[in-house]
């Protein structure tokens, strides 16, 4: 069947590292902080510090009074927070004197300006006057990668590595963190791949390439290299008595793999691949939380909730897990227990808007519209403001009508592309409810003009084409969506079911639905689609098997219709009749179901 399901807006958190930081930093982590041991990057921190706030040692050469004045002036500007002006004063002095300490200080100041030209030139000066200073070569290789000069970057990397006091493992892992902070994927990944080729057997190089690919969102590459690294580091952990760094890296690898499998929609494979790790490291709470996300994506809600509750029991401040449990309970209409958790979260400042929003959702689902609107109107922060306004519009729509609803939404200020898309999508929904499907289609066009790579928009617009029987446009939308994300299970299902329903391209339908089922084996509507495809191909026993599995997961009227049809074809008319008698009263508005036995008998 073509699934039209309720969706919860994702709680998105963005965490940015400092640009071109020369001190080792930790991997990105969720906001707010979740229970976790320190990631691998903390185990490989560099010994040196390089910050613009720390004043350098006095110059080594004798300085003229004018030069000393300029140095003092620059430091006074630093104290006032005017680092760019300080750099402008001190750089010419360093160029003239060629003093190593001044060159280092100029580089420190350039870092705080975020001026790429200043950083490049000051790094060149520093390495020219201090060719044995490792950090100067570190800055140089990063800047070269930033500009796409891969070969030059590798040359600078080799000079840096020859001078570095760190272990190779430390430098490789640090590079995997800093390069994605500095350079785009088109330069960063080729550079790290070239670094890996310098040390093809080194586990840290393999891990570093996989880690960077995960940061860049190249999940196929990430999984390939992280899986290799996991095996190598697991062997180290098992062989060494005190493999502290290896254990940290091994833990980080599995966390990154969980995210990569989730983001690439390979949840079934991810659950299988990571099961042994989560069973063995049952106190790795961050990994337990990520594994629970995979379970949610796969539809294993009870297992996920059990895992989240265990995290909360052991880490009371695991607020993200507490929110996840609340959402799972909302999904199952367990409103009272969901609201208990949300009211607790409402008192946590960074979760207040999120909790108010979902308290509004809970009240609205229960048709407590006045209470729902009151919750939505308490939201002031931008993260949920547009969502709240859309829900208020939904509540008021039947009273104020389409025109006023659209005017109200047009008055909402969208501060980001995501919010703009939400508003376009919301207006499309209201136009559709009012029967103005072409205008709804146009609103989706406006949303796609903001971001042409949002698969969900193509899918939602495709449903309008389907309703208008514009099947060529429906098919084109879904094919476009699959060109963006070939693993989107809902798009795979929608196109596969469409072909099955039309009794054409049945081999392609089989390929699409089998792929969807491999990615989401327990989604009832995909099982229904696969069952109906088998029916259309005359494979009635196979169809019955799929449809029974679907009905066991979800009592759905469309699944019921398909199963009754199939059993009738198998000459199991008594079973089909019993099935109809047992469930038809639960769907009184479905006329196809109410008269199905009459139609089949005629």
Coordinates of C-alpha atoms in Angstrom, one line a residue:
X1 CA 0.0 0.0 0.0
X2 CA 1.0 3.6 -0.4
X3 CA 1.7 4.8 3.2
X4 CA 0.5 8.1 4.4
X5 CA 1.6 8.2 8.0
X6 CA 2.0 10.6 10.8
X7 CA 5.5 11.9 11.1
X8 CA 7.2 13.6 14.1
X9 CA 9.5 16.5 13.2
X10 CA 13.1 15.5 13.9
X11 CA 14.9 17.1 16.8
X12 CA 17.9 18.4 14.9
X13 CA 21.1 19.5 16.7
X14 CA 24.0 21.1 14.9
X15 CA 27.4 21.2 16.6
X16 CA 30.3 23.1 14.9
X17 CA 33.9 22.8 15.6
X18 CA 36.3 25.7 15.6
X19 CA 37.7 26.4 12.2
X20 CA 41.2 25.1 11.6
X21 CA 41.8 24.4 15.3
X22 CA 45.3 23.3 16.0
X23 CA 44.5 21.7 19.3
X24 CA 43.0 18.2 19.3
X25 CA 39.2 18.2 19.8
X26 CA 36.6 15.7 20.6
X27 CA 34.2 14.2 18.1
X28 CA 30.9 15.9 17.6
X29 CA 28.4 14.9 20.2
X30 CA 24.6 15.3 20.6
X31 CA 23.1 18.3 22.3
X32 CA 22.3 18.2 25.2
X33 CA 25.1 16.0 26.5
X34 CA 24.3 12.3 26.6
X35 CA 26.0 9.8 28.7
X36 CA 29.2 8.7 27.1
X37 CA 32.8 7.9 27.7
X38 CA 35.3 10.3 26.1
X39 CA 35.6 9.7 22.4
X40 CA 38.7 8.5 20.8
X41 CA 39.9 12.0 19.8
X42 CA 40.3 12.9 23.5
X43 CA 42.8 10.0 23.9
X44 CA 45.0 11.4 21.1
X45 CA 45.2 15.1 22.1
X46 CA 48.3 16.9 20.9
X47 CA 50.8 18.1 23.5
X48 CA 51.2 21.6 22.0
X49 CA 48.8 24.5 22.5
X50 CA 48.3 27.2 19.9
X51 CA 45.8 29.9 20.9
X52 CA 45.6 33.6 20.1
X53 CA 44.8 34.4 23.7
X54 CA 48.2 33.2 25.1
X55 CA 50.9 35.8 24.6
X56 CA 54.1 34.5 22.9
X57 CA 57.6 34.7 24.5
X58 CA 59.6 37.8 23.9
X59 CA 61.3 38.1 20.5
X60 CA 64.8 36.5 20.3
X61 CA 66.4 39.3 18.4
X62 CA 67.3 42.8 19.5
X63 CA 64.5 45.2 18.6
X64 CA 64.5 48.9 17.8
X65 CA 62.3 51.2 20.0
X66 CA 59.8 51.6 17.1
X67 CA 59.6 47.8 16.7
X68 CA 59.0 47.3 20.4
X69 CA 56.3 50.0 20.3
X70 CA 54.5 48.1 17.5
X71 CA 54.7 44.9 19.4
X72 CA 53.2 46.5 22.5
X73 CA 50.5 48.2 20.4
X74 CA 49.6 44.9 18.9
X75 CA 49.2 43.3 22.3
X76 CA 47.2 46.2 23.6
X77 CA 44.8 45.7 20.6
X78 CA 44.6 42.0 21.5
X79 CA 43.6 42.9 25.0
X80 CA 40.8 45.0 23.6
X81 CA 39.6 42.1 21.4
X82 CA 40.8 43.7 18.1
X83 CA 42.8 40.7 16.9
X84 CA 42.5 41.6 13.2
X85 CA 43.9 45.1 13.8
X86 CA 46.7 43.5 15.9
X87 CA 47.6 41.1 13.1
X88 CA 47.8 44.1 10.7
X89 CA 50.2 45.8 13.0
X90 CA 52.4 42.8 13.8
X91 CA 52.6 41.0 10.5
X92 CA 54.9 43.6 8.8
X93 CA 57.1 43.6 11.8
X94 CA 57.5 39.8 11.7
X95 CA 58.2 39.9 7.9
X96 CA 60.9 42.5 8.5
X97 CA 62.6 41.0 11.5
X98 CA 62.1 37.3 10.5
X99 CA 62.1 36.6 14.3
X100 CA 60.8 33.1 15.0
X101 CA 58.8 34.1 18.1
X102 CA 57.1 37.0 16.3
X103 CA 56.3 34.7 13.4
X104 CA 54.7 32.3 15.8
X105 CA 52.7 35.1 17.4
X106 CA 51.6 36.4 14.0
X107 CA 50.3 33.0 13.1
X108 CA 48.4 32.7 16.4
X109 CA 46.8 36.1 15.7
X110 CA 45.9 35.0 12.1
X111 CA 44.1 32.0 13.4
X112 CA 41.8 34.2 15.4
X113 CA 40.9 36.4 12.4
X114 CA 39.5 33.5 10.4
X115 CA 41.0 35.3 7.3
X116 CA 42.3 32.5 5.1
X117 CA 44.8 34.7 3.3
X118 CA 46.2 35.9 6.6
X119 CA 46.5 32.3 7.9
X120 CA 48.2 31.1 4.7
X121 CA 50.7 33.9 4.6
X122 CA 51.5 33.8 8.3
X123 CA 51.9 30.0 8.2
X124 CA 54.4 30.4 5.3
X125 CA 56.3 33.0 7.2
X126 CA 56.5 30.8 10.3
X127 CA 57.7 27.7 8.5
X128 CA 60.2 29.8 6.5
X129 CA 61.8 31.2 9.7
X130 CA 61.2 28.1 11.8
X131 CA 61.5 25.1 9.4
X132 CA 61.8 22.7 12.3
X133 CA 58.6 23.8 14.0
X134 CA 56.0 21.0 13.4
X135 CA 52.9 23.2 14.0
X136 CA 53.8 25.5 11.2
X137 CA 53.8 22.5 8.8
X138 CA 50.5 21.3 10.3
X139 CA 48.9 24.6 9.5
X140 CA 50.3 24.5 6.0
X141 CA 49.0 21.1 5.1
X142 CA 45.5 22.1 6.4
X143 CA 45.5 25.3 4.3
X144 CA 46.7 23.4 1.2
X145 CA 43.8 20.9 1.5
X146 CA 41.4 23.8 2.1
X147 CA 42.4 25.3 -1.3
X148 CA 42.3 21.9 -3.0
X149 CA 46.1 21.5 -3.4
X150 CA 46.3 17.9 -2.5
X151 CA 49.8 17.1 -3.7
X152 CA 51.2 20.2 -1.9
X153 CA 49.2 19.2 1.2
X154 CA 50.8 15.7 1.2
X155 CA 54.2 17.2 0.9
X156 CA 53.5 19.5 3.9
X157 CA 52.0 16.5 5.8
X158 CA 55.2 14.5 5.3
X159 CA 57.3 17.4 6.7
X160 CA 54.9 17.8 9.6
X161 CA 55.0 14.1 10.4
X162 CA 58.8 14.0 10.3
X163 CA 58.9 16.8 12.9
X164 CA 55.9 15.8 15.0
X165 CA 56.5 14.6 18.6
X166 CA 53.2 12.8 18.5
X167 CA 52.7 9.2 17.5
X168 CA 51.6 8.4 14.0
X169 CA 48.3 7.2 15.4
X170 CA 47.7 10.5 17.2
X171 CA 48.5 12.5 14.1
X172 CA 46.3 10.4 11.7
X173 CA 43.3 10.6 14.0
X174 CA 43.8 14.3 14.6
X175 CA 43.9 14.8 10.8
X176 CA 40.6 12.9 10.4
X177 CA 39.1 15.5 12.8
X178 CA 40.7 18.7 11.5
X179 CA 40.5 18.1 7.8
X180 CA 36.6 18.0 7.7
X181 CA 36.6 21.1 9.8
X182 CA 38.8 22.8 7.3
X183 CA 38.1 21.5 3.8
X184 CA 35.1 20.4 1.8
X185 CA 34.6 16.7 1.0
X186 CA 35.8 17.1 -2.6
X187 CA 39.3 17.9 -1.2
X188 CA 39.2 16.4 2.3
X189 CA 38.5 12.8 1.3
X190 CA 41.0 12.6 -1.5
X191 CA 43.7 14.1 0.8
X192 CA 42.9 11.6 3.6
X193 CA 42.8 8.8 1.1
X194 CA 46.3 9.8 -0.1
X195 CA 47.4 9.9 3.6
X196 CA 46.0 6.4 4.1
X197 CA 47.9 5.2 1.1
X198 CA 51.1 6.3 2.8
X199 CA 50.4 3.9 5.6
X200 CA 48.0 1.3 4.1
X201 CA 48.3 -1.2 6.9
X202 CA 47.9 1.4 9.8
X203 CA 44.6 1.0 11.5
X204 CA 44.5 4.7 12.5
X205 CA 44.7 5.7 8.8
X206 CA 41.8 3.4 7.9
X207 CA 39.8 4.6 10.9
X208 CA 40.6 8.2 10.0
X209 CA 39.3 7.9 6.5
X210 CA 36.1 6.2 7.6
X211 CA 35.6 8.8 10.4
X212 CA 36.0 11.7 8.0
X213 CA 33.7 10.1 5.5
X214 CA 31.0 9.8 8.2
X215 CA 31.5 13.5 9.0
X216 CA 31.2 14.4 5.4
X217 CA 28.0 12.3 5.0
X218 CA 29.6 9.8 2.6
X219 CA 28.1 6.9 4.5
X220 CA 29.0 4.2 1.9
X221 CA 32.7 5.0 2.2
X222 CA 32.4 5.5 5.9
X223 CA 30.9 2.0 6.5
X224 CA 33.5 0.4 4.2
X225 CA 36.5 1.8 6.1
X226 CA 35.0 1.8 9.6
X227 CA 34.2 -1.9 9.3
X228 CA 37.8 -2.6 8.4
X229 CA 39.0 -0.5 11.2
X230 CA 36.6 -2.1 13.7
X231 CA 38.1 -5.6 13.0
X232 CA 41.6 -4.3 13.4
X233 CA 41.0 -2.4 16.6
X234 CA 39.0 -5.2 18.1
X235 CA 42.0 -7.5 17.6
X236 CA 44.2 -5.0 19.4
X237 CA 41.8 -4.7 22.3
X238 CA 41.7 -8.5 22.7
X239 CA 45.5 -8.9 22.5
X240 CA 46.7 -6.0 24.6
X241 CA 46.3 -5.9 28.4
X242 CA 46.2 -2.1 28.6
X243 CA 44.9 -1.1 25.1
X244 CA 43.4 2.1 26.3
X245 CA 43.6 4.1 23.1
X246 CA 42.6 1.1 21.0
X247 CA 39.5 0.5 23.2
X248 CA 38.6 4.2 22.9
X249 CA 38.9 4.1 19.1
X250 CA 37.0 0.8 18.9
X251 CA 34.2 2.3 20.9
X252 CA 34.1 5.4 18.7
X253 CA 34.1 3.3 15.5
X254 CA 31.0 1.5 16.5
X255 CA 29.2 4.7 17.4
X256 CA 30.1 6.2 14.0
X257 CA 28.9 3.0 12.3
X258 CA 25.6 3.2 14.1
X259 CA 25.1 6.7 12.8
X260 CA 26.2 5.8 9.3
X261 CA 23.8 2.8 9.1
X262 CA 21.0 5.0 10.4
X263 CA 21.7 7.9 8.0
X264 CA 22.1 5.6 5.0
X265 CA 18.8 3.8 5.8
X266 CA 20.5 0.4 6.3
X267 CA 18.9 -0.2 9.6
X268 CA 18.5 -3.9 9.3
X269 CA 22.1 -4.4 8.4
X270 CA 23.2 -2.0 11.2
X271 CA 21.2 -3.8 13.8
X272 CA 22.7 -7.1 12.8
X273 CA 26.2 -5.8 12.5
X274 CA 26.3 -3.9 15.8
X275 CA 24.3 -6.4 18.0
X276 CA 27.4 -8.2 19.4
X277 CA 29.0 -4.9 20.4
X278 CA 25.9 -3.5 22.2
X279 CA 25.5 -6.8 24.0
X280 CA 29.1 -6.8 25.2
X281 CA 29.4 -3.1 26.0
X282 CA 26.1 -2.7 27.7
X283 CA 27.3 0.3 29.6
X284 CA 28.3 2.4 26.6
X285 CA 25.2 4.5 26.9
X286 CA 25.8 6.7 23.9
X287 CA 26.0 3.5 21.7
X288 CA 22.9 2.1 23.4
X289 CA 21.1 5.3 22.5
X290 CA 22.2 5.1 18.9
X291 CA 21.3 1.5 18.7
X292 CA 17.8 2.3 20.0
X293 CA 17.4 4.8 17.2
X294 CA 18.1 2.0 14.7
X295 CA 15.4 -0.1 16.5
X296 CA 13.0 2.8 16.2
X297 CA 13.8 3.2 12.5
X298 CA 13.2 -0.5 12.0
X299 CA 9.9 -0.3 13.8
X300 CA 11.0 -2.3 16.9
X301 CA 9.3 0.2 19.2
X302 CA 9.1 -2.0 22.3
X303 CA 12.7 -3.0 22.2
X304 CA 13.8 0.6 21.6
X305 CA 11.7 1.9 24.6
X306 CA 13.1 -0.8 26.8
X307 CA 16.6 0.2 25.8
X308 CA 15.9 3.9 26.3
X309 CA 14.4 3.2 29.8
X310 CA 17.5 1.4 30.8
X311 CA 19.6 4.3 29.7
X312 CA 17.5 6.7 31.7
X313 CA 17.7 4.5 34.8
X314 CA 21.5 4.6 34.7
X315 CA 21.9 8.1 33.5
X316 CA 19.1 10.3 34.9
X317 CA 20.1 13.3 32.8
X318 CA 19.8 11.4 29.6
X319 CA 17.2 13.9 28.4
X320 CA 17.3 12.9 24.7
X321 CA 16.5 9.3 25.7
X322 CA 13.7 10.5 27.9
X323 CA 12.3 12.5 24.9
X324 CA 12.6 9.5 22.7
X325 CA 10.5 7.4 25.1
X326 CA 7.9 10.1 25.2
X327 CA 7.6 10.2 21.4
X328 CA 7.4 6.4 21.2
X329 CA 4.5 6.5 23.7
X330 CA 2.8 9.2 21.7
X331 CA 3.2 7.0 18.6
X332 CA 1.2 4.3 20.5
X333 CA -1.3 6.8 21.8
X334 CA 0.0 6.3 25.4
X335 CA -0.7 9.9 26.1
X336 CA -0.7 10.0 29.9
X337 CA 2.7 8.3 30.3
X338 CA 4.1 10.4 27.5
X339 CA 3.0 13.6 29.1
X340 CA 4.6 12.6 32.4
X341 CA 8.0 12.6 30.8
X342 CA 7.3 15.7 28.7
X343 CA 6.2 17.7 31.8
X344 CA 9.5 16.7 33.4
X345 CA 11.4 17.8 30.3
X346 CA 9.5 21.1 30.3
X347 CA 11.5 22.1 33.4
X348 CA 14.8 21.6 31.6
X349 CA 15.6 24.9 29.9
X350 CA 17.2 23.5 26.7
X351 CA 14.2 21.1 26.3
X352 CA 11.4 23.5 27.2
X353 CA 10.3 24.3 23.6
X354 CA 10.5 20.7 22.6
X355 CA 8.4 19.5 25.5
X356 CA 5.8 22.3 25.0
X357 CA 5.5 21.3 21.4
X358 CA 4.9 17.7 22.0
X359 CA 2.6 18.4 24.9
X360 CA 0.6 20.4 22.4
X361 CA 0.7 17.4 20.0
X362 CA -0.5 15.1 22.7
X363 CA -3.4 17.3 23.6
X364 CA -4.3 17.8 20.0
X365 CA -4.3 14.1 19.3
X366 CA -6.8 13.7 22.2
X367 CA -8.9 16.5 20.7
X368 CA -8.2 18.8 23.7
X369 CA -7.8 21.7 21.2
X370 CA -7.9 24.5 23.7
X371 CA -5.2 23.0 25.8
X372 CA -3.1 22.2 22.7
X373 CA -3.3 25.7 21.4
X374 CA -2.3 27.0 24.9
X375 CA 0.8 24.9 24.8
X376 CA 1.7 26.0 21.3
X377 CA 1.3 29.6 22.1
X378 CA 3.8 29.3 25.0
X379 CA 6.5 28.5 22.4
X380 CA 8.7 31.5 21.7
X381 CA 12.1 30.1 20.6
X382 CA 12.6 29.7 16.9
X383 CA 13.3 26.0 16.9
X384 CA 9.6 25.0 17.2
X385 CA 7.9 28.3 16.5
X386 CA 7.0 27.6 12.9
X387 CA 5.8 24.1 13.8
X388 CA 3.6 25.5 16.6
X389 CA 2.1 28.1 14.2
X390 CA 1.3 25.4 11.7
X391 CA -0.5 23.4 14.4
X392 CA -2.5 26.5 15.5
X393 CA -3.5 27.0 11.9
X394 CA -4.6 23.3 11.8
X395 CA -6.8 23.9 14.9
X396 CA -8.3 27.1 13.6
X397 CA -8.7 26.0 10.0
X398 CA -12.3 24.8 10.3
X399 CA -13.3 28.0 11.9
X400 CA -11.5 30.7 10.0
X401 CA -11.4 29.1 6.6
X402 CA -8.7 28.7 3.9
X403 CA -8.1 32.4 3.0
X404 CA -7.5 33.5 6.6
X405 CA -5.4 30.5 7.3
X406 CA -3.1 31.2 4.3
X407 CA -2.9 34.9 5.4
X408 CA -1.9 33.9 8.9
X409 CA 0.8 31.6 7.6
X410 CA 2.1 34.2 5.2
X411 CA 2.6 36.5 8.2
X412 CA 4.9 33.9 10.0
X413 CA 8.6 34.8 9.6
X414 CA 10.7 31.9 8.4
X415 CA 14.3 32.5 9.5
X416 CA 15.8 29.5 7.8
X417 CA 15.4 27.4 4.6
X418 CA 13.9 24.6 6.7
X419 CA 11.3 26.9 8.2
X420 CA 10.5 28.2 4.7
X421 CA 9.9 24.7 3.5
X422 CA 7.7 23.9 6.5
X423 CA 5.5 26.9 5.7
X424 CA 5.2 26.0 2.0
X425 CA 4.4 22.4 2.9
X426 CA 1.8 23.5 5.5
X427 CA 0.1 25.7 3.0
X428 CA 0.1 22.8 0.5
X429 CA -1.7 20.7 3.1
X430 CA -4.4 23.3 3.6
X431 CA -4.9 23.8 -0.1
X432 CA -5.3 20.1 -0.5
X433 CA -7.8 19.9 2.4
X434 CA -9.8 22.7 0.6
X435 CA -9.8 20.6 -2.6
X436 CA -7.4 23.0 -4.4
X437 CA -4.8 20.4 -5.4
X438 CA -3.1 22.3 -8.2
X439 CA -2.4 25.1 -5.7
X440 CA -1.0 22.6 -3.3
X441 CA 1.2 21.2 -6.0
X442 CA 2.5 24.8 -6.6
X443 CA 3.4 25.2 -3.0
X444 CA 5.5 22.0 -3.2
X445 CA 7.2 23.5 -6.2
X446 CA 8.0 26.6 -4.1
X447 CA 9.4 24.3 -1.4
X448 CA 11.5 22.4 -3.9
X449 CA 12.9 25.6 -5.2
X450 CA 14.3 26.2 -1.7
X451 CA 15.8 22.7 -1.5
X452 CA 15.5 20.4 -4.5
X453 CA 17.0 17.4 -2.7
X454 CA 14.3 16.9 -0.1
X455 CA 12.9 13.4 -0.9
X456 CA 9.9 13.8 1.3
X457 CA 8.6 16.8 -0.7
X458 CA 8.7 14.8 -4.0
X459 CA 6.8 12.0 -2.2
X460 CA 4.1 14.3 -0.8
X461 CA 3.7 16.1 -4.1
X462 CA 3.5 12.7 -5.9
X463 CA 0.5 11.8 -3.8
X464 CA -1.3 14.8 -5.2
X465 CA -0.4 13.7 -8.7
X466 CA -1.8 10.3 -7.9
X467 CA -5.1 11.8 -6.6
X468 CA -5.4 13.8 -9.8
X469 CA -4.6 10.6 -11.8
X470 CA -1.6 12.3 -13.3
X471 CA 0.3 9.1 -13.2
X472 CA 3.2 10.1 -15.4
X473 CA 4.0 13.0 -13.1
X474 CA 3.6 10.7 -10.1
X475 CA 6.0 8.2 -11.5
X476 CA 8.5 10.9 -12.5
X477 CA 8.5 12.4 -9.0
X478 CA 9.2 9.1 -7.3
X479 CA 12.0 8.3 -9.8
X480 CA 13.5 11.7 -9.1
X481 CA 13.3 11.0 -5.3
X482 CA 15.1 7.7 -5.8
X483 CA 17.8 9.4 -7.8
X484 CA 18.5 11.5 -4.6
X485 CA 18.1 8.7 -2.1
X486 CA 18.0 5.2 -3.6
X487 CA 17.4 3.7 -0.1
X488 CA 14.3 5.7 0.9
X489 CA 11.9 2.8 1.9
X490 CA 8.7 4.9 1.5
X491 CA 9.6 6.0 -2.0
X492 CA 10.6 2.4 -2.9
X493 CA 7.3 1.2 -1.5
X494 CA 5.2 3.9 -3.3
X495 CA 6.7 3.2 -6.7
X496 CA 6.7 -0.6 -6.3
X497 CA 3.1 -0.7 -5.2
X498 CA 2.1 1.7 -8.0
X499 CA 3.6 -0.7 -10.6
X500 CA 1.9 -3.7 -8.8
X501 CA -1.4 -1.9 -8.7
X502 CA -1.1 -1.1 -12.5
X503 CA 0.0 -4.6 -13.3
X504 CA 3.0 -3.3 -15.2
X505 CA 6.8 -3.4 -14.8
X506 CA 6.3 -6.2 -12.3
X507 CA 9.9 -7.3 -12.4
X508 CA 10.9 -3.7 -11.5
X509 CA 8.2 -3.7 -8.8
X510 CA 9.7 -6.9 -7.3
X511 CA 13.2 -5.3 -7.2
X512 CA 11.9 -2.1 -5.6
X513 CA 9.8 -3.8 -3.0
X514 CA 12.3 -6.5 -2.1
X515 CA 14.8 -3.7 -1.5
X516 CA 12.4 -1.8 0.6
X517 CA 11.6 -5.0 2.6
X518 CA 15.3 -5.7 3.1
X519 CA 15.8 -2.2 4.6
X520 CA 12.6 -2.3 6.7
X521 CA 11.5 -6.0 7.1
X522 CA 8.8 -5.3 9.6
X523 CA 6.9 -2.3 8.0
X524 CA 3.4 -3.7 7.6
X525 CA 2.6 -1.5 4.6
X526 CA 5.7 -2.7 2.7
X527 CA 4.7 -6.3 3.5
X528 CA 1.2 -5.5 2.2
X529 CA 2.7 -4.1 -1.0
X530 CA 4.9 -7.1 -1.5
X531 CA 1.9 -9.4 -0.8
X532 CA -0.3 -7.6 -3.3
X533 CA 2.5 -7.7 -5.9
X534 CA 2.7 -11.5 -5.4
X535 CA -1.1 -11.6 -5.9
X536 CA -0.8 -9.7 -9.2
X537 CA 1.8 -12.1 -10.4
X538 CA -0.5 -15.1 -9.5
X539 CA 1.7 -16.2 -6.6
X540 CA -1.2 -16.5 -4.2
X541 CA 0.3 -18.6 -1.5
X542 CA 3.3 -16.3 -1.3
X543 CA 0.9 -13.4 -1.2
X544 CA -1.1 -14.9 1.7
X545 CA 2.2 -15.3 3.7
X546 CA 3.2 -11.7 3.2
X547 CA -0.3 -10.4 4.0
X548 CA -0.7 -12.4 7.1
X549 CA 2.5 -11.1 8.4
X550 CA 1.4 -7.5 7.6
X551 CA -2.0 -8.1 9.4
X552 CA -0.2 -9.5 12.5
X553 CA 1.8 -6.3 12.8
X554 CA -1.0 -3.9 12.1
X555 CA -4.8 -4.3 11.8
X556 CA -5.3 -2.3 8.6
X557 CA -8.3 -2.2 6.4
X558 CA -6.3 -2.2 3.1
X559 CA -4.3 -5.2 4.3
X560 CA -7.6 -6.9 5.2
X561 CA -9.1 -6.3 1.8
X562 CA -6.0 -7.7 0.1
X563 CA -5.9 -10.8 2.3
X564 CA -9.6 -11.6 1.8
X565 CA -9.0 -11.3 -2.0
X566 CA -6.1 -13.7 -1.8
X567 CA -7.8 -16.3 0.3
X568 CA -10.8 -16.2 -2.0
X569 CA -8.4 -16.9 -4.9
X570 CA -6.9 -19.8 -3.0
X571 CA -10.5 -21.2 -2.6
X572 CA -10.2 -20.5 1.2
X573 CA -13.6 -18.9 1.1
X574 CA -14.6 -20.0 4.7
X575 CA -11.3 -18.4 6.0
X576 CA -12.0 -15.2 4.1
X577 CA -15.5 -15.0 5.4
X578 CA -14.4 -15.6 9.0
X579 CA -11.8 -12.9 8.5
X580 CA -14.4 -10.4 7.2
X581 CA -16.8 -11.2 10.0
X582 CA -14.2 -10.8 12.7
X583 CA -12.9 -7.3 11.5
X584 CA -15.3 -5.5 9.1
X585 CA -17.1 -3.7 11.9
X586 CA -13.9 -2.0 12.9
X587 CA -13.8 -0.1 9.6
X588 CA -17.5 1.1 9.1
X589 CA -16.5 3.9 6.6
X590 CA -14.6 1.6 4.2
X591 CA -17.3 0.7 1.7
X592 CA -15.0 -1.6 -0.3
X593 CA -14.5 -3.7 2.8
X594 CA -18.2 -3.7 3.7
X595 CA -19.2 -5.1 0.4
X596 CA -16.2 -7.2 -0.5
X597 CA -17.8 -10.6 0.0
X598 CA -20.8 -9.6 -2.2
X599 CA -18.4 -8.4 -4.9
X600 CA -16.3 -11.5 -4.8
X601 CA -19.4 -13.8 -4.9
X602 CA -21.0 -12.0 -7.9

